[in-house]
Structures are given as structure tokens and as C-alpha cells.
Coordinates of C-alpha atoms and ligand atoms in Angstrom, one line a residue:
M1 CA 42.9 -173.3 -69.2
R2 CA 43.6 -170.2 -70.9
T3 CA 41.8 -166.8 -71.0
Q4 CA 42.5 -163.2 -71.8
V5 CA 41.9 -161.6 -68.3
G6 CA 42.0 -163.9 -65.1
I7 CA 39.8 -162.2 -62.8
V8 CA 40.0 -163.0 -58.9
G9 CA 36.8 -162.2 -56.8
A10 CA 33.1 -162.0 -57.8
G11 CA 32.2 -158.8 -56.2
P12 CA 31.0 -155.9 -58.1
A13 CA 34.3 -155.1 -59.4
G14 CA 35.1 -158.4 -60.7
L15 CA 31.7 -159.0 -62.1
L16 CA 31.4 -155.8 -63.9
L17 CA 34.8 -156.1 -65.2
S18 CA 34.0 -159.5 -66.8
H19 CA 30.8 -157.9 -68.3
L20 CA 32.3 -154.9 -69.6
L21 CA 35.2 -156.9 -71.4
H22 CA 32.6 -159.4 -72.8
L23 CA 31.0 -156.3 -74.4
R24 CA 34.4 -155.6 -76.1
G25 CA 34.9 -159.2 -77.2
I26 CA 37.5 -159.7 -74.5
D27 CA 37.5 -163.3 -72.8
S28 CA 37.6 -163.6 -69.0
V29 CA 37.3 -166.2 -66.1
V30 CA 36.2 -165.2 -62.8
L31 CA 37.4 -167.1 -59.7
E32 CA 35.7 -166.6 -56.3
A33 CA 36.3 -168.0 -53.0
R34 CA 32.9 -168.2 -51.6
S35 CA 29.7 -169.7 -53.0
R36 CA 27.1 -167.9 -55.1
E37 CA 24.7 -167.7 -52.5
Y38 CA 27.0 -166.1 -50.0
V39 CA 28.0 -163.4 -52.6
E40 CA 24.5 -162.8 -53.3
Q41 CA 23.3 -162.5 -49.9
R42 CA 26.0 -160.4 -48.4
V43 CA 24.7 -157.2 -47.1
R44 CA 26.7 -154.2 -48.0
A45 CA 26.2 -150.6 -48.8
G46 CA 23.6 -149.2 -51.2
V47 CA 24.0 -145.7 -52.6
L48 CA 24.8 -145.6 -56.5
E49 CA 26.3 -142.4 -58.0
Q50 CA 24.7 -140.9 -61.0
G51 CA 27.8 -142.1 -63.2
T52 CA 27.6 -145.7 -61.6
V53 CA 24.1 -145.8 -62.8
D54 CA 25.0 -144.8 -66.0
V55 CA 27.8 -147.3 -66.6
L56 CA 25.5 -150.1 -65.5
N57 CA 22.5 -148.7 -67.7
E58 CA 24.9 -148.4 -70.8
A59 CA 26.2 -151.9 -70.3
G60 CA 22.7 -153.3 -70.2
V61 CA 22.7 -154.6 -66.7
G62 CA 20.4 -151.8 -65.4
A63 CA 16.9 -153.0 -65.8
R64 CA 16.1 -154.0 -62.4
M65 CA 17.9 -151.1 -60.8
S66 CA 15.9 -148.8 -62.8
A67 CA 12.7 -150.3 -62.0
E68 CA 13.3 -151.1 -58.2
G69 CA 16.0 -148.5 -57.4
L70 CA 15.1 -145.5 -55.4
P71 CA 16.2 -142.1 -56.9
H72 CA 17.1 -139.7 -54.1
H73 CA 17.7 -136.0 -54.9
G74 CA 18.8 -134.9 -51.3
I75 CA 20.1 -135.9 -47.9
E76 CA 19.5 -134.8 -44.5
L77 CA 22.2 -133.8 -42.0
R78 CA 20.6 -133.8 -38.6
Y79 CA 22.5 -132.1 -35.5
G80 CA 21.7 -129.7 -32.8
G81 CA 18.0 -130.4 -32.7
A82 CA 17.3 -129.5 -36.4
G83 CA 17.4 -131.2 -39.8
H84 CA 19.2 -129.6 -42.7
R85 CA 18.5 -130.9 -46.3
I86 CA 21.3 -130.6 -48.9
P87 CA 19.2 -130.3 -52.2
F88 CA 21.0 -132.1 -55.0
E89 CA 18.4 -130.9 -57.5
R90 CA 19.3 -127.2 -56.9
L91 CA 22.9 -127.6 -56.1
V92 CA 24.0 -130.1 -58.7
P93 CA 21.2 -129.9 -61.4
G94 CA 20.5 -133.2 -63.3
R95 CA 22.6 -135.2 -61.0
A96 CA 21.2 -137.6 -58.4
I97 CA 22.0 -140.8 -56.3
T98 CA 20.0 -144.2 -56.5
V99 CA 19.6 -146.4 -53.6
Y100 CA 19.9 -150.0 -54.5
G101 CA 21.8 -152.7 -52.5
Q102 CA 25.2 -153.8 -53.4
Q103 CA 24.2 -157.4 -53.4
E104 CA 21.3 -156.6 -55.9
V105 CA 24.0 -155.2 -58.5
V106 CA 25.8 -158.5 -57.9
K107 CA 22.8 -160.5 -58.5
D108 CA 22.2 -158.8 -61.7
L109 CA 25.8 -159.1 -62.9
I110 CA 25.9 -162.8 -62.0
A111 CA 22.6 -163.5 -63.8
R112 CA 23.8 -161.4 -67.1
R113 CA 27.4 -163.2 -67.2
L114 CA 25.7 -166.7 -66.8
A115 CA 23.1 -165.8 -69.4
D116 CA 25.9 -164.7 -71.7
G117 CA 27.8 -167.9 -71.3
G118 CA 30.2 -166.1 -69.0
K119 CA 32.8 -168.3 -66.7
I120 CA 32.4 -167.6 -63.0
L121 CA 33.7 -170.4 -60.8
F122 CA 32.3 -170.1 -57.3
D123 CA 33.8 -172.1 -54.2
V124 CA 37.6 -171.8 -55.3
P125 CA 39.1 -170.7 -51.8
D126 CA 42.9 -171.6 -52.7
V127 CA 43.6 -169.3 -55.9
V128 CA 47.3 -168.4 -56.1
P129 CA 48.5 -165.8 -58.6
H130 CA 52.0 -166.5 -60.2
S131 CA 54.8 -165.0 -62.4
L132 CA 53.4 -161.6 -62.2
E133 CA 56.0 -159.9 -64.4
A134 CA 55.4 -162.1 -67.5
D135 CA 53.3 -164.8 -68.7
P136 CA 51.2 -164.7 -65.5
Y137 CA 48.8 -167.7 -64.4
L138 CA 46.3 -168.5 -61.6
T139 CA 46.6 -172.0 -59.9
F140 CA 43.3 -173.3 -57.8
Q141 CA 42.3 -176.9 -56.9
G142 CA 44.9 -178.6 -59.1
E143 CA 44.2 -176.6 -62.0
R144 CA 46.0 -173.7 -64.1
L145 CA 44.5 -170.7 -65.9
D146 CA 47.1 -168.9 -68.1
C147 CA 46.1 -165.5 -68.7
D148 CA 47.4 -162.2 -70.5
V149 CA 46.7 -160.1 -67.3
I150 CA 45.4 -160.9 -63.9
A151 CA 42.7 -158.5 -62.5
G152 CA 43.0 -158.5 -58.9
C153 CA 39.2 -157.9 -57.7
D154 CA 39.3 -159.9 -54.5
G155 CA 38.7 -157.1 -52.0
F156 CA 40.6 -155.9 -48.9
H157 CA 41.4 -159.4 -47.7
G158 CA 42.1 -161.2 -51.0
V159 CA 45.2 -163.0 -52.2
C160 CA 46.3 -160.6 -55.0
R161 CA 47.7 -157.6 -53.3
P162 CA 49.8 -159.6 -50.8
S163 CA 51.1 -161.4 -54.0
I164 CA 52.9 -158.4 -54.8
P165 CA 56.7 -158.4 -53.6
D166 CA 57.7 -156.7 -50.6
G167 CA 58.8 -153.2 -51.2
V168 CA 56.7 -152.4 -54.3
L169 CA 53.7 -151.0 -52.8
S170 CA 53.3 -147.7 -50.6
I171 CA 50.4 -148.1 -48.1
F172 CA 48.6 -145.2 -47.0
Q173 CA 46.1 -145.8 -44.0
R174 CA 44.0 -144.5 -41.2
D175 CA 42.0 -146.7 -38.8
Y176 CA 39.0 -144.7 -36.9
P177 CA 38.3 -145.4 -33.4
F178 CA 34.8 -146.7 -33.9
A179 CA 32.9 -149.2 -36.1
W180 CA 29.4 -149.1 -37.8
L181 CA 26.7 -151.5 -36.5
G182 CA 24.4 -151.9 -39.4
I183 CA 20.8 -153.4 -39.4
L184 CA 18.2 -154.2 -42.1
A185 CA 14.7 -154.1 -40.7
Q186 CA 11.3 -155.2 -42.1
V187 CA 9.9 -151.9 -41.8
P188 CA 8.9 -148.8 -44.0
P189 CA 11.6 -146.1 -44.0
S190 CA 10.7 -143.4 -41.5
A191 CA 11.7 -140.6 -43.8
E192 CA 12.0 -140.4 -47.5
E193 CA 15.5 -139.5 -47.5
L194 CA 19.0 -140.5 -46.0
I195 CA 19.2 -139.0 -42.5
Y196 CA 23.0 -138.5 -41.4
S197 CA 22.7 -137.8 -37.7
R198 CA 25.3 -136.4 -35.5
G199 CA 24.9 -136.1 -31.7
D200 CA 26.9 -136.6 -28.6
R201 CA 25.8 -140.2 -28.3
G202 CA 27.4 -140.8 -31.6
F203 CA 26.5 -141.0 -35.1
A204 CA 23.5 -142.7 -36.8
L205 CA 22.2 -143.1 -40.1
H206 CA 18.7 -143.8 -41.5
S207 CA 19.0 -145.5 -44.7
M208 CA 16.6 -147.8 -46.8
R209 CA 16.4 -150.6 -49.5
S210 CA 12.9 -150.4 -50.7
P211 CA 9.5 -149.0 -49.5
E212 CA 9.2 -152.1 -47.0
I213 CA 12.8 -152.4 -45.9
S214 CA 15.0 -149.9 -43.9
R215 CA 18.7 -150.0 -43.4
F216 CA 20.3 -148.3 -40.2
Y217 CA 23.8 -147.8 -38.8
L218 CA 25.1 -147.0 -35.5
Q219 CA 28.5 -145.6 -34.7
V220 CA 29.9 -148.3 -32.1
P221 CA 33.0 -148.9 -30.2
P222 CA 35.6 -150.6 -32.4
D223 CA 35.6 -153.7 -30.4
A224 CA 31.7 -154.0 -30.1
S225 CA 30.3 -157.4 -30.6
L226 CA 26.7 -158.3 -32.1
D227 CA 26.0 -159.9 -28.8
D228 CA 26.1 -156.7 -26.9
W229 CA 23.3 -155.3 -29.2
P230 CA 19.9 -157.1 -28.6
D231 CA 17.3 -155.7 -30.9
E232 CA 15.7 -153.6 -27.9
R233 CA 19.1 -152.0 -27.4
I234 CA 19.7 -151.2 -31.1
W235 CA 16.0 -149.6 -31.3
A236 CA 16.5 -147.6 -28.1
E237 CA 19.9 -146.0 -29.4
L238 CA 18.6 -145.4 -32.9
R239 CA 15.6 -143.7 -31.2
A240 CA 17.8 -141.7 -28.9
R241 CA 20.4 -140.6 -32.1
L242 CA 17.6 -139.9 -34.7
E243 CA 14.5 -138.7 -32.8
T244 CA 16.1 -135.5 -32.0
V245 CA 14.1 -133.2 -34.2
P246 CA 10.4 -132.1 -33.5
G247 CA 7.7 -134.6 -35.0
F248 CA 10.2 -137.2 -36.2
A249 CA 9.2 -140.7 -34.9
L250 CA 11.3 -143.8 -35.8
T251 CA 8.9 -146.8 -37.2
E252 CA 10.2 -150.1 -35.6
G253 CA 10.1 -153.6 -36.9
P254 CA 11.6 -156.9 -37.2
I255 CA 15.5 -156.9 -37.6
I256 CA 16.2 -159.2 -40.4
S257 CA 20.0 -159.0 -40.5
R258 CA 23.0 -157.2 -38.9
D259 CA 26.5 -156.8 -39.4
L260 CA 29.5 -154.9 -37.9
S261 CA 32.0 -152.8 -40.2
A262 CA 35.4 -151.6 -39.3
M263 CA 36.0 -148.0 -40.3
R264 CA 39.1 -147.8 -42.2
S265 CA 40.8 -145.6 -45.0
F266 CA 43.4 -147.4 -47.0
V267 CA 45.1 -147.0 -50.2
A268 CA 47.8 -149.0 -51.9
E269 CA 50.0 -147.4 -54.7
P270 CA 50.5 -148.2 -57.4
M271 CA 47.4 -150.3 -58.3
R272 CA 49.4 -152.4 -60.5
Y273 CA 52.7 -154.9 -60.4
G274 CA 53.7 -156.3 -63.7
R275 CA 50.8 -158.0 -65.3
L276 CA 48.6 -157.6 -62.1
Y277 CA 46.2 -154.7 -61.9
L278 CA 44.2 -154.4 -58.7
A279 CA 40.8 -152.9 -58.6
G280 CA 38.2 -152.0 -56.1
D281 CA 38.4 -152.7 -52.4
A282 CA 41.8 -154.8 -53.3
A283 CA 43.5 -151.6 -53.8
H284 CA 41.6 -149.1 -51.4
I285 CA 38.9 -148.7 -48.7
V286 CA 37.1 -145.8 -47.6
P287 CA 34.8 -145.5 -44.4
P288 CA 31.2 -145.8 -45.8
T289 CA 30.1 -142.3 -44.6
G290 CA 30.7 -141.0 -48.1
A291 CA 28.9 -143.9 -49.4
K292 CA 31.8 -144.4 -52.0
G293 CA 33.1 -147.8 -52.0
L294 CA 31.1 -149.5 -54.7
N295 CA 31.3 -146.4 -56.8
L296 CA 34.9 -146.5 -56.8
A297 CA 35.2 -149.9 -57.6
V298 CA 33.0 -149.3 -60.8
A299 CA 35.0 -146.2 -61.8
D300 CA 38.4 -148.5 -61.7
V301 CA 37.0 -151.4 -63.8
R302 CA 35.7 -148.7 -66.2
V303 CA 39.3 -147.5 -66.8
L304 CA 40.7 -150.9 -66.6
T305 CA 38.2 -152.1 -69.6
E306 CA 39.3 -149.0 -71.9
A307 CA 42.9 -149.9 -71.2
L308 CA 42.6 -153.4 -71.9
A309 CA 40.3 -152.8 -75.0
G310 CA 43.3 -150.3 -76.0
L311 CA 45.6 -153.1 -75.5
Y312 CA 43.9 -155.7 -77.7
A313 CA 42.9 -153.4 -80.4
T314 CA 46.1 -151.8 -81.1
G315 CA 48.7 -153.5 -78.9
S316 CA 49.5 -150.3 -77.1
T317 CA 50.0 -150.5 -73.3
E318 CA 49.6 -146.5 -73.1
L319 CA 46.4 -146.7 -71.3
L320 CA 47.4 -149.6 -69.3
D321 CA 50.5 -148.1 -68.1
A322 CA 48.4 -144.9 -67.0
Y323 CA 45.6 -147.0 -65.1
S324 CA 47.0 -146.6 -61.7
A325 CA 47.4 -143.0 -62.0
T326 CA 44.2 -142.6 -63.7
C327 CA 42.5 -144.3 -60.8
L328 CA 44.2 -143.0 -58.1
K329 CA 43.2 -139.2 -58.8
R330 CA 39.4 -140.3 -58.2
V331 CA 40.6 -142.7 -55.4
W332 CA 42.1 -139.9 -53.4
R333 CA 39.2 -137.5 -54.2
A334 CA 37.0 -140.1 -52.5
Q335 CA 39.3 -140.7 -49.8
H336 CA 39.4 -137.2 -48.8
F337 CA 35.5 -136.8 -49.1
S338 CA 35.0 -140.3 -46.9
W339 CA 37.4 -138.9 -44.4
W340 CA 35.8 -135.4 -44.3
M341 CA 32.3 -136.7 -44.0
T342 CA 33.6 -139.4 -41.2
T343 CA 35.2 -136.5 -39.0
L344 CA 32.2 -134.3 -39.6
L345 CA 29.7 -136.5 -38.1
H346 CA 31.1 -139.1 -35.9
T347 CA 31.9 -138.5 -32.2
F348 CA 35.8 -139.3 -31.2
D349 CA 37.2 -140.4 -27.9
T350 CA 39.7 -137.7 -28.4
D351 CA 37.2 -134.9 -28.7
D352 CA 37.8 -131.7 -26.5
P353 CA 35.3 -128.9 -26.3
Y354 CA 37.0 -127.1 -28.8
G355 CA 36.9 -129.8 -31.5
R356 CA 33.4 -130.4 -30.9
R357 CA 32.7 -126.5 -31.4
L358 CA 34.9 -126.7 -34.8
Q359 CA 32.7 -129.7 -35.8
T360 CA 29.7 -127.8 -35.1
S361 CA 30.8 -124.8 -36.8
H362 CA 31.7 -126.7 -39.8
L363 CA 28.2 -128.2 -39.9
D364 CA 26.8 -124.7 -39.6
Y365 CA 29.1 -123.8 -42.8
V366 CA 27.8 -126.7 -44.9
T367 CA 24.1 -126.0 -44.1
S368 CA 24.2 -122.5 -44.6
S369 CA 26.7 -121.8 -47.3
E370 CA 25.5 -122.4 -51.0
A371 CA 29.4 -122.9 -51.8
A372 CA 29.9 -125.4 -48.9
A373 CA 26.9 -127.3 -49.6
T374 CA 27.7 -127.8 -53.3
T375 CA 31.2 -129.3 -52.3
L376 CA 29.3 -131.8 -50.2
A377 CA 26.6 -132.4 -53.1
E378 CA 28.8 -132.7 -55.9
N379 CA 31.1 -135.3 -54.2
Y380 CA 28.2 -137.3 -52.9
V381 CA 26.4 -137.7 -56.2
G382 CA 29.9 -138.4 -57.7
L383 CA 32.4 -136.3 -59.7
P384 CA 32.4 -136.6 -63.3
F385 CA 34.8 -139.5 -64.6
D386 CA 37.0 -136.9 -66.5
F387 CA 37.3 -134.5 -63.4
G388 CA 40.8 -133.4 -62.3
A389 CA 41.7 -130.8 -64.9
P390 CA 42.4 -127.5 -63.6
R391 CA 40.1 -124.6 -63.9
D392 CA 41.0 -121.4 -65.6
Ligands
APR1 N1 40.2 -165.8 -54.1 C1 39.0 -165.5 -54.9 N2 38.1 -164.7 -54.4 C2 38.1 -164.0 -53.4 C3 39.4 -164.1 -52.4 C4 40.4 -165.3 -52.8 N3 41.8 -165.4 -52.2 N4 39.5 -163.2 -51.5 C5 38.3 -162.8 -51.5 N5 37.5 -163.1 -52.6 C6 36.4 -162.5 -53.2 C7 35.3 -162.4 -52.0 O1 34.7 -163.3 -51.5 C8 34.5 -161.3 -52.7 O2 33.3 -161.8 -53.5 O3 36.5 -161.3 -53.9 C9 35.3 -160.7 -53.9 C10 35.7 -159.2 -53.4 O4 34.4 -158.2 -53.5 P1 34.2 -157.1 -52.7 O5 34.7 -157.3 -51.3 O6 32.9 -156.7 -52.6 O7 35.0 -156.0 -53.4 P2 34.8 -155.1 -54.8 O8 34.3 -156.0 -55.9 O9 36.1 -154.5 -54.9 O10 33.7 -154.2 -54.3 C11 33.9 -153.1 -53.7 O11 32.6 -153.7 -51.6 O12 33.5 -153.9 -49.5 C12 32.5 -153.4 -50.5 O13 32.1 -151.0 -49.6 C13 32.7 -151.8 -50.6 O14 31.0 -151.5 -51.9 C14 32.5 -151.7 -51.9 C15 32.7 -152.9 -52.7
PHB2 C1 23.5 -147.7 -47.1 O1 22.2 -147.6 -47.3 O2 23.8 -149.0 -46.9 C2 24.4 -146.7 -46.8 C3 23.8 -145.4 -47.1 C4 24.7 -144.3 -47.2 C5 25.9 -144.5 -46.8 C6 26.5 -145.7 -46.1 C7 25.6 -146.9 -46.4 O3 26.8 -143.3 -46.5

């Protein structure tokens, strides 16, 4: 088999890349370790930046997102017995977020690729990348797929990044001393907007998927097990961490899924080796507090698509050569924002009273200063794709 771009991984990065390339007349094959059902059902985050929404709409895959996604124009920071709204409509006019589950984006992209005759091979767990410096190819299940370039879109635990020889990549990493327990519940959201709640018992987040389905997260110890968290304990802890302002009551209902995620910051540089280009979680991870993971994956593949379109139109590798540096500017902005939101809102074992006071002071600043609130708002809704030029 031969294709122009061999894509490993059918998450948001690999699927969107395959679709965007198709729109430019570039052929690709996607190889995915898991089944279609598995990738379509996997519950992940659900906040789309304005720029992500624009990319999906412009690519013609935004119809269901536009119909079913929930536009949000603010978030609440809750601490010290009060809620404080960060109003996007005033701080970053014209920019908002859309709450729409990542697996819904994945379903929409798979449906569109298959309708367009795209090749996605599911249940291929044994992909191996070869010959990354020149004439790259992928082997799997006794087959060989020759390609001009390989796109490593296979997530943090994929095979592409580890196939780069030792000593090439620089790794930048921070692990946080807690995890997030996430649930989906068959119950209407208890508030119209997301609530990021900081308190002495730990962080909690109120989010949603639809007018009928709520999504919640709890900060839990890093070694927590789902067995330690029966439904009643989850609801009791959510109540204790979220019912901290007058008049707010959590609506409870059946829990329909639960998951645990480690909290990690990670960047591999450069995002390229020879003819292998890494995109999305394969190259970088952020803790979910800033809601940036999916959005960074979309930003990467947007850059990679332009670079590959440049290669096939003119033979020039200029944009491809700049791919890693171009992406890393945005990656590091999101790294900082995600780390900042995480340290602002969680409790740490190492907290001393001084550190706790600093955290409160920082929250007071963000919720009272227009400049500080704007910093949060413009990062949260997503900086423009071309940000980074110095201001006069
Ligand atoms: N071979 C083929 N496919 C693989 C392999 C492999 N060896 N290893 C992993 N995969 C697949 C996974 O099964 C998954 O479907 O690669 C895909 C990677 O998808 P994601 O993990 O969703 O990563 P990405 O597309 O970069 O999207 C980033 O995912 O983790 C979230 O918060 C993150 O929202 C962000 C988004
Ligand atoms: C989610 O709805 O899954 C969600 C929302 C905001 C975050 C992380 C996850 O910061």
C-alpha cells in the first residue's frame, strides 16, 4: 500500500488531519489501534475554543456541533464562600467557548471521513514506524504502508514518539500530586455555566454535555481507585466542594460513567524527526484545568496541513521545517496557562499557610482586576492562531 501521509491514531488530531488533507487533495490512511466503538465512546474533555469551532465549521464538519454544542460566554471561579464570574463577552468581545464532548467531535469526523471515502483502519494494535529519515513506512498485521511522511497522532502512550532515536528529543515534564475523578451524570446541569471551585477539601469542577447530562470532576489523590468512590461518596464530596455559596444546590442523578485522569504537563521538543511529525497528545500533554488538550491538537494539525499543502503545491519544505517551532509557541502558551490554572485552584500536600494566602490573593486579583481577568479570559477562549508577534 502507498499513501502520501500515513497517520497513526484516530483521535481528534489524526482524524481532523486526514479530513483537512483531503480538502487539499492530499491522500492519507489512518491506522488506529482500537475499535471504532471504543474511540467513539471514550469520554474526554469538552471545551472548544472559538478558533477550534471556526476550524471545524470552515472544514464543513461543524453542523452537529453548531446544533447541539452549548455556547458559553463566561465561567465562574468559586472560592471563599462566593462565586465570581469571568465575563468573556465584556473582556474578550466576540470570542466564546462551545461545550461539546470530544467524542462527539470524533464521531463527526469519522462519519465524514468514511462518507468521503477516507481510509481509516481500526483494530490495528501493532503499528511500527520505520525509516524515519527517508522513505518512511509503517508496518502492521503483515502489511506495509509506504508514505511521504508519517503523522504521529497516536496520543501520549503511542508508538511514534518512542520510535525516535534516543538523544533526539528534549523532554520537559511536571507531574502533579493529584488526579481528577470525572463523572457523567444523567441530570440537568445545576448552573448555566462552568464552575471552577477551590476549597480546603480540594478542587471541584461543574461542567455539562447537554441540557440533560452533567459532567463533574473532583481532585483526588494520585493513587485513587474508582473502587474507593461509590456514588454516594462522589455526590457527598461534590456537594461539600460546590455547595459553598448561598442558594446553590447540586441536582443529583444516576452516574452513567466515571473515569480517572492523571494530571501531567509534558512537552517533547522538537515535534519532528526526519519525516515523522508529532501532533496533539503524542507531543504534549496539559492538565485539563485550562481545557486546552483538544484545542492544541487542532492547532497542530492546522499548521501541519498548511505545511504539507505547501510541500505538495511547490515542493518547498519551508513550512514543514518551521512546523515544530510554529506549534511550540502556542504549545508553551497553553502549558503556562494550564499550569497556572492548576496551581491557582488545587490544594497541594505541600501547601503551607503562606502558600494558601498567596493563592487566595491571586484569586482575588483575577476576580477584581480587569487586566488580570482579561488574561484568564483571552487564554481560556484561545489566543488567535497567529498570536506571538511582539506588541509595540
Ligand atoms: N497505534 C495506533 N493507534 C494508536 C496507538 C498505536 N500504537 N497508540 C495510540 N493510538 C491511538 C489511540 O487509541 C487514540 O485513538 O491514537 C489515538 C490518540 O488519540 P488521543 O489520545 O485522543 O490524542 P489526540 O488526537 O492528540 O487528541 C488530543 O485527547 O487526551 C485528549 O485531552 C486530550 O483532548 C486532547 C486530545
Ligand atoms: C469538561 O467538560 O470535560 C471539562 C471542562 C472544563 C475543563 C476540563 C474539562 O477545564
